[in-house]
Amino acid sequence: MAMDDGLKWKYIKQAINETVIQRVEMQLGVSFPQSYKDCVLLFHGARPEPNEFRTENGEEKAVRSLLPLEPYVKGNVIEVWGWISDRLAPGLVPFADDAFGNYLCFDFRDGASEEPKVLFWDHDKAAMAPDHAVILVASTFSELMNRIAGKEG
């Protein structure tokens, strides 16, 4: 994902470094995709514009913002994961939210060697039927960003 991808980023939080990302990865036992790391190093906790995308089944959704990684910022990745982990399938890690309490998650269930897919996690469906709470959004983080920027599907 090129950083001149046609997206504008608003409300960028204080810059972070690789060490912050590595701490979160260690806490969660995952390795984030490089395209996501590159993005959060530049646009930590920010909101993309445009922000709309379609899921694989054609539903229109919108990203509110990337979840911050710094532990002192409310609503950071670790904190959100703690709030919803009892309703998340093991291996899912939230990284962005929408305006309605739902999250975009990386799906690390397929193994550490593959780049994780991006899923949309619906909190209402998770409360009723956790197995049906996720919808495929994109095969990779870069694909998601391209969709939001209007460059794909």
PDB file of N, CA and C in Angstrom, residues 33 35 54 56 105-107 110 114-119 135-145 147 152:
ATOM      1  N   PRO A  33       0.615  -7.433   9.685  1.00  0.00           N
ATOM      2  CA  PRO A  33       1.157  -7.301   8.325  1.00  0.00           C
ATOM      3  C   PRO A  33       1.942  -5.998   8.181  1.00  0.00           C
ATOM      4  N   SER A  35       2.077  -3.880   5.794  1.00  0.00           N
ATOM      5  CA  SER A  35       1.302  -2.756   5.262  1.00  0.00           C
ATOM      6  C   SER A  35       0.543  -2.036   6.378  1.00  0.00           C
ATOM      7  N   ARG A  54     -17.159  -2.054   1.038  1.00  0.00           N
ATOM      8  CA  ARG A  54     -18.167  -3.121   0.974  1.00  0.00           C
ATOM      9  C   ARG A  54     -17.541  -4.415   1.470  1.00  0.00           C
ATOM     10  N   GLU A  56     -17.573  -8.673   1.556  1.00  0.00           N
ATOM     11  CA  GLU A  56     -17.642  -9.638   0.460  1.00  0.00           C
ATOM     12  C   GLU A  56     -19.085  -9.922   0.038  1.00  0.00           C
ATOM     13  N   CYS A 105     -11.281  -6.614  12.097  1.00  0.00           N
ATOM     14  CA  CYS A 105     -10.334  -7.483  12.790  1.00  0.00           C
ATOM     15  C   CYS A 105      -9.425  -8.184  11.797  1.00  0.00           C
ATOM     16  N   PHE A 106      -8.195  -8.427  12.230  1.00  0.00           N
ATOM     17  CA  PHE A 106      -7.314  -9.325  11.504  1.00  0.00           C
ATOM     18  C   PHE A 106      -7.671 -10.740  11.928  1.00  0.00           C
ATOM     19  N   ASP A 107      -7.655 -11.644  10.970  1.00  0.00           N
ATOM     20  CA  ASP A 107      -7.954 -13.049  11.237  1.00  0.00           C
ATOM     21  C   ASP A 107      -6.658 -13.852  11.181  1.00  0.00           C
ATOM     22  N   ASP A 110      -5.671 -18.663  10.335  1.00  0.00           N
ATOM     23  CA  ASP A 110      -5.106 -19.492   9.269  1.00  0.00           C
ATOM     24  C   ASP A 110      -3.627 -19.782   9.429  1.00  0.00           C
ATOM     25  N   GLU A 114       0.816 -16.746   7.030  1.00  0.00           N
ATOM     26  CA  GLU A 114       0.036 -16.058   6.009  1.00  0.00           C
ATOM     27  C   GLU A 114      -0.360 -14.666   6.492  1.00  0.00           C
ATOM     28  N   GLU A 115      -0.504 -13.740   5.551  1.00  0.00           N
ATOM     29  CA  GLU A 115      -1.018 -12.423   5.934  1.00  0.00           C
ATOM     30  C   GLU A 115      -2.484 -12.593   6.319  1.00  0.00           C
ATOM     31  N   PRO A 116      -2.882 -12.003   7.435  1.00  0.00           N
ATOM     32  CA  PRO A 116      -4.256 -12.218   7.900  1.00  0.00           C
ATOM     33  C   PRO A 116      -5.289 -11.545   7.008  1.00  0.00           C
ATOM     34  N   LYS A 117      -6.431 -12.211   6.877  1.00  0.00           N
ATOM     35  CA  LYS A 117      -7.575 -11.620   6.192  1.00  0.00           C
ATOM     36  C   LYS A 117      -8.153 -10.540   7.105  1.00  0.00           C
ATOM     37  N   VAL A 118      -8.967  -9.680   6.527  1.00  0.00           N
ATOM     38  CA  VAL A 118      -9.655  -8.638   7.275  1.00  0.00           C
ATOM     39  C   VAL A 118     -11.134  -8.999   7.337  1.00  0.00           C
ATOM     40  N   LEU A 119     -11.665  -9.050   8.562  1.00  0.00           N
ATOM     41  CA  LEU A 119     -13.063  -9.383   8.788  1.00  0.00           C
ATOM     42  C   LEU A 119     -13.768  -8.218   9.474  1.00  0.00           C
ATOM     43  N   ILE A 135     -17.835 -11.120   8.874  1.00  0.00           N
ATOM     44  CA  ILE A 135     -18.015 -11.124   7.425  1.00  0.00           C
ATOM     45  C   ILE A 135     -16.661 -10.794   6.815  1.00  0.00           C
ATOM     46  N   LEU A 136     -16.267 -11.531   5.795  1.00  0.00           N
ATOM     47  CA  LEU A 136     -15.012 -11.246   5.102  1.00  0.00           C
ATOM     48  C   LEU A 136     -15.104  -9.896   4.406  1.00  0.00           C
ATOM     49  N   VAL A 137     -14.061  -9.087   4.600  1.00  0.00           N
ATOM     50  CA  VAL A 137     -13.986  -7.777   3.965  1.00  0.00           C
ATOM     51  C   VAL A 137     -12.932  -7.776   2.866  1.00  0.00           C
ATOM     52  N   ALA A 138     -11.737  -8.275   3.190  1.00  0.00           N
ATOM     53  CA  ALA A 138     -10.625  -8.230   2.238  1.00  0.00           C
ATOM     54  C   ALA A 138      -9.620  -9.330   2.565  1.00  0.00           C
ATOM     55  N   SER A 139      -8.865  -9.735   1.575  1.00  0.00           N
ATOM     56  CA  SER A 139      -7.837 -10.764   1.775  1.00  0.00           C
ATOM     57  C   SER A 139      -6.631 -10.236   2.521  1.00  0.00           C
ATOM     58  N   THR A 140      -6.408  -8.908   2.429  1.00  0.00           N
ATOM     59  CA  THR A 140      -5.261  -8.291   3.092  1.00  0.00           C
ATOM     60  C   THR A 140      -5.636  -6.871   3.539  1.00  0.00           C
ATOM     61  N   PHE A 141      -4.809  -6.306   4.403  1.00  0.00           N
ATOM     62  CA  PHE A 141      -4.987  -4.921   4.830  1.00  0.00           C
ATOM     63  C   PHE A 141      -4.838  -3.973   3.632  1.00  0.00           C
ATOM     64  N   SER A 142      -3.867  -4.231   2.771  1.00  0.00           N
ATOM     65  CA  SER A 142      -3.672  -3.384   1.580  1.00  0.00           C
ATOM     66  C   SER A 142      -4.901  -3.386   0.690  1.00  0.00           C
ATOM     67  N   GLU A 143      -5.507  -4.555   0.523  1.00  0.00           N
ATOM     68  CA  GLU A 143      -6.727  -4.648  -0.283  1.00  0.00           C
ATOM     69  C   GLU A 143      -7.840  -3.798   0.341  1.00  0.00           C
ATOM     70  N   LEU A 144      -7.980  -3.838   1.660  1.00  0.00           N
ATOM     71  CA  LEU A 144      -8.973  -3.009   2.340  1.00  0.00           C
ATOM     72  C   LEU A 144      -8.724  -1.536   2.056  1.00  0.00           C
ATOM     73  N   MET A 145      -7.498  -1.081   2.216  1.00  0.00           N
ATOM     74  CA  MET A 145      -7.177   0.334   1.984  1.00  0.00           C
ATOM     75  C   MET A 145      -7.453   0.731   0.544  1.00  0.00           C
ATOM     76  N   ARG A 147      -9.710  -0.640  -1.418  1.00  0.00           N
ATOM     77  CA  ARG A 147     -11.172  -0.566  -1.564  1.00  0.00           C
ATOM     78  C   ARG A 147     -11.700   0.758  -1.027  1.00  0.00           C
ATOM     79  N   GLU A 152     -10.285  -0.547  -5.816  1.00  0.00           N
ATOM     80  CA  GLU A 152     -10.667  -1.949  -6.039  1.00  0.00           C
ATOM     81  C   GLU A 152     -12.101  -2.130  -5.632  1.00  0.00           C
TER      82      GLU A 152
END
